Coordinates of C-alpha atoms and ligand atoms in Angstrom, one line a residue:
X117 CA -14.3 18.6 -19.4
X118 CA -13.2 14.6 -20.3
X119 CA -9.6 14.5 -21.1
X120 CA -8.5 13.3 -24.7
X121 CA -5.4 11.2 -23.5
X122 CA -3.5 10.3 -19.7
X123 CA -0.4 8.5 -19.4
X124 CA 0.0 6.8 -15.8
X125 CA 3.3 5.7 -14.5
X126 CA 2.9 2.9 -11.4
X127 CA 6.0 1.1 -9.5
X128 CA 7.6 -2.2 -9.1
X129 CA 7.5 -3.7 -5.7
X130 CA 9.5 -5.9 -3.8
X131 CA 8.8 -7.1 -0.2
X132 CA 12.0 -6.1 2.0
X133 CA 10.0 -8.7 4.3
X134 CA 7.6 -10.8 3.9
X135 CA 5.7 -12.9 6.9
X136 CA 3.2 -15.1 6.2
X137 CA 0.9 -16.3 8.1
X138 CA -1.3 -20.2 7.5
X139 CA -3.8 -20.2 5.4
X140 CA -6.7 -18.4 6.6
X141 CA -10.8 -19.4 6.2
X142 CA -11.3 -17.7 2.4
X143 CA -7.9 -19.7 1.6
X144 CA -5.6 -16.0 1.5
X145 CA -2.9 -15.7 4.2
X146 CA -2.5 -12.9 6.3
X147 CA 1.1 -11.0 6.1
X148 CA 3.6 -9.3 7.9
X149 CA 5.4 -7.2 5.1
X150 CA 7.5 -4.4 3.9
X151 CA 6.6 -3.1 0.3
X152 CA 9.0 -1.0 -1.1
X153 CA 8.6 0.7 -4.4
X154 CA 11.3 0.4 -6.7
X155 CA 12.0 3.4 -9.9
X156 CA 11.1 0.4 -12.4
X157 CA 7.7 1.1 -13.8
X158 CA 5.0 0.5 -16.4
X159 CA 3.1 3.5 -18.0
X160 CA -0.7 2.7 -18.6
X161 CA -2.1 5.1 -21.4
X162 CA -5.8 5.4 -21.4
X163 CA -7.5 7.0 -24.2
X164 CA -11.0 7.9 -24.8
X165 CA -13.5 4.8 -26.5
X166 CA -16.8 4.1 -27.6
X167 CA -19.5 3.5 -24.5
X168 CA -18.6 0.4 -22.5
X169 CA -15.5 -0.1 -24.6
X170 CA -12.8 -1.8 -23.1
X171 CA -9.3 -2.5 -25.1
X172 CA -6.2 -3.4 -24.4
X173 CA -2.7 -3.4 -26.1
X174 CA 0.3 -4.3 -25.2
X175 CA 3.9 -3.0 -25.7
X176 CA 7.8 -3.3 -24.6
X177 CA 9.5 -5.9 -23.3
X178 CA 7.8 -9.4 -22.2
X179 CA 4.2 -8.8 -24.1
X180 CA 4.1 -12.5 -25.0
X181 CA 2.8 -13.1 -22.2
X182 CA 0.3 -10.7 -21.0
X183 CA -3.0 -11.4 -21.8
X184 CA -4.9 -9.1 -23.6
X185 CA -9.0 -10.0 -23.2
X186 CA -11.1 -9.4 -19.9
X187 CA -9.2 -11.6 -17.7
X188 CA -6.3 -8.6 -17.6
X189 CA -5.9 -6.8 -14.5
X190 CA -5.9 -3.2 -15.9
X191 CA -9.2 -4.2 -17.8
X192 CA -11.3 -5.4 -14.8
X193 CA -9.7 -2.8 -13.2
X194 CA -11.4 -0.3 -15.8
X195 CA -14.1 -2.2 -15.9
X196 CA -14.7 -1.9 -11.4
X197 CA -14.1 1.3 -11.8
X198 CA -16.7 2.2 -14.7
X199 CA -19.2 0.2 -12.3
X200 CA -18.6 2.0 -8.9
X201 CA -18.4 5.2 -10.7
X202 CA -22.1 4.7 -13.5
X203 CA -19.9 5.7 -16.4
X204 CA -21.2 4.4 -19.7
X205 CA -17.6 5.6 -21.3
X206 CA -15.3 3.4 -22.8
X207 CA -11.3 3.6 -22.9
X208 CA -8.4 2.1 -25.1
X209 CA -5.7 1.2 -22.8
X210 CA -2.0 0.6 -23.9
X211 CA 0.3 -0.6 -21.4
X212 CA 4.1 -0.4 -21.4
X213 CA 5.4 -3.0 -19.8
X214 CA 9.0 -2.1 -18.0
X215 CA 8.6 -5.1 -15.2
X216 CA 9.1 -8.3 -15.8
X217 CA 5.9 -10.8 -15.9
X218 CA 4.7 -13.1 -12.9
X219 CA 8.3 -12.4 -11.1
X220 CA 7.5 -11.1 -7.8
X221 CA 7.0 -7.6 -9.0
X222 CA 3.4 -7.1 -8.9
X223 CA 3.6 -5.5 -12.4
X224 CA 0.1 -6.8 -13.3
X225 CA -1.5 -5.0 -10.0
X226 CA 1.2 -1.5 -11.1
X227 CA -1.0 -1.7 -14.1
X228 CA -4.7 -2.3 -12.7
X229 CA -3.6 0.8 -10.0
X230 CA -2.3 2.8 -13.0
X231 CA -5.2 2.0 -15.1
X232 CA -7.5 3.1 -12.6
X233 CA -5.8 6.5 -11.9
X234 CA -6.2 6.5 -15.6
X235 CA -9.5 5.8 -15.8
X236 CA -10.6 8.7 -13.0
X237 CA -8.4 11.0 -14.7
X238 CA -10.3 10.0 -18.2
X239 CA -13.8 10.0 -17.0
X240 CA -13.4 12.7 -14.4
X241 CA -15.6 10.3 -12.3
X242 CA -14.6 12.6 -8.9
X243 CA -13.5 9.5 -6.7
X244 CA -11.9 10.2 -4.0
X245 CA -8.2 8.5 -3.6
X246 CA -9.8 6.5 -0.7
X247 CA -12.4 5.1 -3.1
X248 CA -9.7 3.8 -5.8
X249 CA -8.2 2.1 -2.7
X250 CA -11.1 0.1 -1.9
X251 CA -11.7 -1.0 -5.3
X252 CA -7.6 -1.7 -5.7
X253 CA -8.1 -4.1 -2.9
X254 CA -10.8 -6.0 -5.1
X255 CA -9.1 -6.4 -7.9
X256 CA -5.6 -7.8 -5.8
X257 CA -3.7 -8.0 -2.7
X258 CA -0.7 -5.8 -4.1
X259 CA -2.9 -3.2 -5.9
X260 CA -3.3 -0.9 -3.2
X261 CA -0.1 -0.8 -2.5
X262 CA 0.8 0.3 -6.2
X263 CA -1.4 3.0 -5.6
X264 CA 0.0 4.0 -2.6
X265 CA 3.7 3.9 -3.4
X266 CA 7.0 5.0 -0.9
X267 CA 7.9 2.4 1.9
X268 CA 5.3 0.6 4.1
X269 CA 4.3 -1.9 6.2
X270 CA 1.1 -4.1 4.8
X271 CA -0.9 -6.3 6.8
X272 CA -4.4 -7.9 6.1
X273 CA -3.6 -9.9 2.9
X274 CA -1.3 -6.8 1.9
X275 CA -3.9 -4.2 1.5
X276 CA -4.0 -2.6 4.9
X277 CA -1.1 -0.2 4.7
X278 CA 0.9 2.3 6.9
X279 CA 3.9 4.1 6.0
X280 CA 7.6 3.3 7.3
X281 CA 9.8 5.6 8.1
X282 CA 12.5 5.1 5.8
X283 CA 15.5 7.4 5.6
X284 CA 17.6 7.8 1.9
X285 CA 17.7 5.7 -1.1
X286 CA 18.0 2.5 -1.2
X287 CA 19.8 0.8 -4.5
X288 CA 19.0 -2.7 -5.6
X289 CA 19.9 -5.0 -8.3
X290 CA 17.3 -7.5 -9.8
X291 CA 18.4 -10.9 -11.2
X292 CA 15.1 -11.8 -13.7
X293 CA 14.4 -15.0 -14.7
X294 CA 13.5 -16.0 -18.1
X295 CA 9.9 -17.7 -16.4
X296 CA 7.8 -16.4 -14.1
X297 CA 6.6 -18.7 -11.1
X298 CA 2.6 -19.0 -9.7
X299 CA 1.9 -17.3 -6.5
X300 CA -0.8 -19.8 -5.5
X301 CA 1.6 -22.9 -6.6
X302 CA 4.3 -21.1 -3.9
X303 CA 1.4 -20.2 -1.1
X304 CA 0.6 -24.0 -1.6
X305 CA 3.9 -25.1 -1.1
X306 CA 4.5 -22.9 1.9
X307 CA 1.1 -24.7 3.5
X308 CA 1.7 -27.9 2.5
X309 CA 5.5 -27.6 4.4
X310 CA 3.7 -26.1 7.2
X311 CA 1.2 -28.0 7.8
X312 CA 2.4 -30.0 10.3
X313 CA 2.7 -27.7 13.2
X314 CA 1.2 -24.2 14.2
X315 CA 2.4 -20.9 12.3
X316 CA 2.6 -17.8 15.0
X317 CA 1.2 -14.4 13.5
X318 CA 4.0 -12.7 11.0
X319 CA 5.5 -9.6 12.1
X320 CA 8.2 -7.3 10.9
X321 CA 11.0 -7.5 13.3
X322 CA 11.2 -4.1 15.2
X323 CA 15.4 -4.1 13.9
X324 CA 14.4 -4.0 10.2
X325 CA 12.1 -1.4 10.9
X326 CA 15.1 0.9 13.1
X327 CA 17.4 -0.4 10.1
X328 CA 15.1 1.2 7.9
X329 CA 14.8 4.8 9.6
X330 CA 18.5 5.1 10.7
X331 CA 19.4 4.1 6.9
X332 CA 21.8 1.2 8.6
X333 CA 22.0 -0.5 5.4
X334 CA 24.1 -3.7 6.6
X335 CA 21.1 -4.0 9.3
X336 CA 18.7 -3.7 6.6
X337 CA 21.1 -6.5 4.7
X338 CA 20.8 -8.5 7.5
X339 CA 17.1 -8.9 8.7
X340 CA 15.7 -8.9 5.1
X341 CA 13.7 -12.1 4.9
X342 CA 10.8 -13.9 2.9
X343 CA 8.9 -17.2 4.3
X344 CA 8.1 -17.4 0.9
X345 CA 11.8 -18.3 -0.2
X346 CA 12.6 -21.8 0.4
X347 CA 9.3 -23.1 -1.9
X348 CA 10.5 -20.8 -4.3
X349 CA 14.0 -21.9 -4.3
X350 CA 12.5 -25.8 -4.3
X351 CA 10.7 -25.1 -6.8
X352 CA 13.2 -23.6 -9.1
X353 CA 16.4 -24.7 -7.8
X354 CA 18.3 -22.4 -10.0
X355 CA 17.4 -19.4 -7.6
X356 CA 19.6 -21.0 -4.4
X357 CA 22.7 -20.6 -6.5
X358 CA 21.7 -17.1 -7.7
X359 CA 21.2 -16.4 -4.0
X360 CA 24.6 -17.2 -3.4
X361 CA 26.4 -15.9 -6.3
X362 CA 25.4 -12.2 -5.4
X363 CA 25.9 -12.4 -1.4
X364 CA 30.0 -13.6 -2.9
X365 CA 29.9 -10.7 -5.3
X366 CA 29.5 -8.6 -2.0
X367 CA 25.7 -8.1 -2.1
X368 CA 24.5 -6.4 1.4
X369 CA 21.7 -8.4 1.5
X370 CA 19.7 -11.4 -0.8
X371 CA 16.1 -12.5 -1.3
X372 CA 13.8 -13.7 -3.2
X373 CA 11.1 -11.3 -3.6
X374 CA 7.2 -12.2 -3.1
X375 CA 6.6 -15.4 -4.3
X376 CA 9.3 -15.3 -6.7
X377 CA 11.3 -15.7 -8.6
X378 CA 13.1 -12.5 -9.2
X379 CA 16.0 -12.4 -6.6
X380 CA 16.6 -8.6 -5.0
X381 CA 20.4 -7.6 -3.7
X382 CA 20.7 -4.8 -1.8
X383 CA 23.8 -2.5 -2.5
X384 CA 25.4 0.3 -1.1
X385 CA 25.1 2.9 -4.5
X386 CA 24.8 3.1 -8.1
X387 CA 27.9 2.2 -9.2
X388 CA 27.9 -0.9 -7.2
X389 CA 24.6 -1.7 -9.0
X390 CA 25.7 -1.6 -12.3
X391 CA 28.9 -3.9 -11.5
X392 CA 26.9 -6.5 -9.7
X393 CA 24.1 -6.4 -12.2
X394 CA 26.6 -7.4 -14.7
X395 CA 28.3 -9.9 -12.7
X396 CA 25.7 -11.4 -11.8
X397 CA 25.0 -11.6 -15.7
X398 CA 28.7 -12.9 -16.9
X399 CA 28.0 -15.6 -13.9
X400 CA 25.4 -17.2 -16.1
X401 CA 23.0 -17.2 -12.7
X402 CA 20.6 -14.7 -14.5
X403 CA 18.3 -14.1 -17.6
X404 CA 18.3 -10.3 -17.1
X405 CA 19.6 -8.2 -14.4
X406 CA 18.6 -5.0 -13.8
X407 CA 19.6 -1.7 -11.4
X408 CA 17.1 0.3 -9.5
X409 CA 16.3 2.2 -6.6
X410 CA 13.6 3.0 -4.0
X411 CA 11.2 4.4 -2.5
X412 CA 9.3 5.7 -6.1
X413 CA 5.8 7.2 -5.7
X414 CA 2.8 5.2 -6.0
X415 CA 0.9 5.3 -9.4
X416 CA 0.5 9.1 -10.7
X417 CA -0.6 11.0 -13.8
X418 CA 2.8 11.8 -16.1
X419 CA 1.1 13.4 -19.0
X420 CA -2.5 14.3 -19.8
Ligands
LIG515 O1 -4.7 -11.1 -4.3 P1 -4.1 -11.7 -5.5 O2 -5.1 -12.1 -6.5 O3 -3.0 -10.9 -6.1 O4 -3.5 -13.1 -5.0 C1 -3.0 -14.1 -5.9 C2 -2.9 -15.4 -5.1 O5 -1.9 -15.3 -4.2 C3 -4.1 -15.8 -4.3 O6 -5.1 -16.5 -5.1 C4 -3.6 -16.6 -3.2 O7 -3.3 -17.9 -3.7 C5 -2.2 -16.0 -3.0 N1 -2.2 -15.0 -1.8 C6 -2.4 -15.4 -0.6 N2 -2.4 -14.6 0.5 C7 -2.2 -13.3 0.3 C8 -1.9 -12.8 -1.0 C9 -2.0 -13.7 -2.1 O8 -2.6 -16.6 -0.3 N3 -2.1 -12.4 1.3

C-alpha cells in the first residue's frame, strides 16, 4: 500500500579531516576524510502528487536562498530515483531547512539523501539501501554519506565509506556565516596554490583515528585539520580571526569545515557549548553560532 505522507530527518556533516588530493582527470579530487554527523538536521516531507509531478517548498531559516525549480538537489534526487525505480508517481516535497546554506554542511546533499528515503518510503519502489547509495553518489560527493550517517572515513571523492570507530559524544559549536562560500571557487584555489609542486595521496593520520576510539578529545583537538582551510580563510579573511577567537575562548580544537566557511570548535560538554557559542557571538566574529553534537544517524523515516 503507497503511503499518504513521510517525514525524513538527514544530518549536518562536518569533516573532522579533510585531505585532498590534486585534481584528478574528470576535474574532482580524491579525499582523505572524516565525516562526522552532527544532531543539526533538515526534515524532507514528501507527500503524494500527480504522475511525474515534482514540487518543491521551502521552509525555516535561510529559504532565500534555496532554489526551488529542477536544479534542487532533493528534486533530481526524486527525479533519479523515479527513473531507476519506473515509477510514473509524482511527490510534493517540503523541506525544512535547520542547516545553514552553502556553509560546509552539506545540507543540500542531507536533503537529496532524505528526499530519496522519502521517495522509497512514498512509492514503496523496494530498493535496496545499497541501491539509494549508488544513486546518492550521482547526485553528489556528500550524499552518500547523509545516507549513511555515524562517523566514517570517506575516500573516492567522498562516497566510498567505512565506519570509524568512534567512542562517546562529541560536542561542537558552529560559528555561521551570514554568506555561504563556492566549493568549486575553494577546490580552485587549493589547485591553483598547488600547482607548482606534487600533492602526495591524503590520508587520515593513524593519531586522529586512535584519538577518535579512545575518546582523547585534546588528541582529537589537536590533529583536526582541513587542506581546504587556508583558500577558505583567503578568501574570506574574516574566518582567520574567528579561528582564533574560539582556540582563546578555550576551544579544544578549530577548523574550517569542508570548503567553508562555517568554522567547527570542538568542546569538552554541553555547557561549554552554550558559553562559547555565545562568546563567540558577543565577540562580533560570528553571524550565528550554534551547539551541537555527534555522531547522529544517517537520513531515516521520523513519521509516516
Ligand atoms: O560532488 P559535488 O557536486 O557535491 O561537488 C561539488 C563540487 O566540489 C565539484 O564540482 C568540484 O568542484 C568539487 N569537488 C571536488 N572533489 C571532490 C568533491 C567535490 O573537486 N571530491
Amino acid at each position: 500500500m503507497r503511503q499518504g505522507r513521510v517525514v525524513v530527518r538527514a544530518p549536518a556533516k562536518i569533516n573532522i579531516y579533510l585531505g585532498v588530493s590534486g585534481p584528478r582527470r574528470d576535474g574532482y579530487h580524491d579525499l582523505a576524510t572524516v565525516f562526522h554527523a552532527l544532531d543539526l538536521s533538515d526534515d524532507v516531507v514528501a507527500e503524494p502528487a500527480d504522475p511525474g509531478q515534482v514540487s518543491l517548498s521551502v521552509t525555516g531559516e535561510h529559504t532565500g536562498e534555496v532554489p526551488t525549480d529542477e536544479s534542487n538537489l532533493a528534486v533530481r534526487a526524486a527525479r533519479a530515483l523515479a527513473r531507476y525505480a519506473g515509477v510514473d508517481a509524482g511527490v510534493r516535497l517540503t523541506l525544512v531547512k535547520r542547516i545553514p546554506v552553502a556553509g560546509g554542511l552539506a545540507g543540500g546533499s542531507a536533503d537529496a539523501a532524505a528526499t530519496l528515503v522519502a521517495c522509497d518510503a512514498l512509492w514503496q519502489t523496494g530498493c535496496g539501501r545499497a541501491e539509494l547509495a549508488m544513486l546518492a553518489a550521482r547526485l553528489g560527493s556528500d550524499v552518500p554519506f547523509a545516507l549513511h550517517g555515524g562517523t566514517a572515513l570517506g575516500s573516492g571523492r567522498g562516497e566510498c565509506l567505512a565506519p570509524v570507530m568512534a567512542r562517546g559524544r562529541l560536542h561542537w559549536v558552529l560559528a555561521v556565516s551570514a554568506e555561504g562560500l563556492s566549493t568549486p571557487v575553494v577546490y580552485a584555489g587549493l589547485d591553483a596554490d598547488r600547482s607548482a609542486h606534487e600533492v602526495p595521496p591524503p590520508e587520515v593520520p593513524g593519531a586522529l583515528l586512535t584519538a577518535l576510539r579512545n575518546a582523547d578529545l585534546p588528541a582529537v583537538g589537536v590533529h583536526m585539520a582541513n587542506d581546504l582551510q587556508p583558500v577558505a580563510c583567503r578568501l574570506r579573511p574574516a574566518l582567520a580571526r574567528t579561528l582564533a577567537t574560539g582556540r582563546d575562548l578555550g576551544a579544544l580544537g578549530a577548523l574550517v569545515s569542508g570548503s567553508g566557511p562555517t568554522v567547527v570548535f570542538l568542546v569538552p560538554d554541553e555547557r561549554t557549548a552554550e558559553g562559547l557559542a555565545d562568546d563567540l557571538v558577543d565577540a562580533g566574529v560570528c553571524h550565528q553560532a550554534l551547539a551541537a553534537t555527534g555522531p547522529a544517524a544517517g537520513a531515516r523515516v521520523v513519521a509516516s
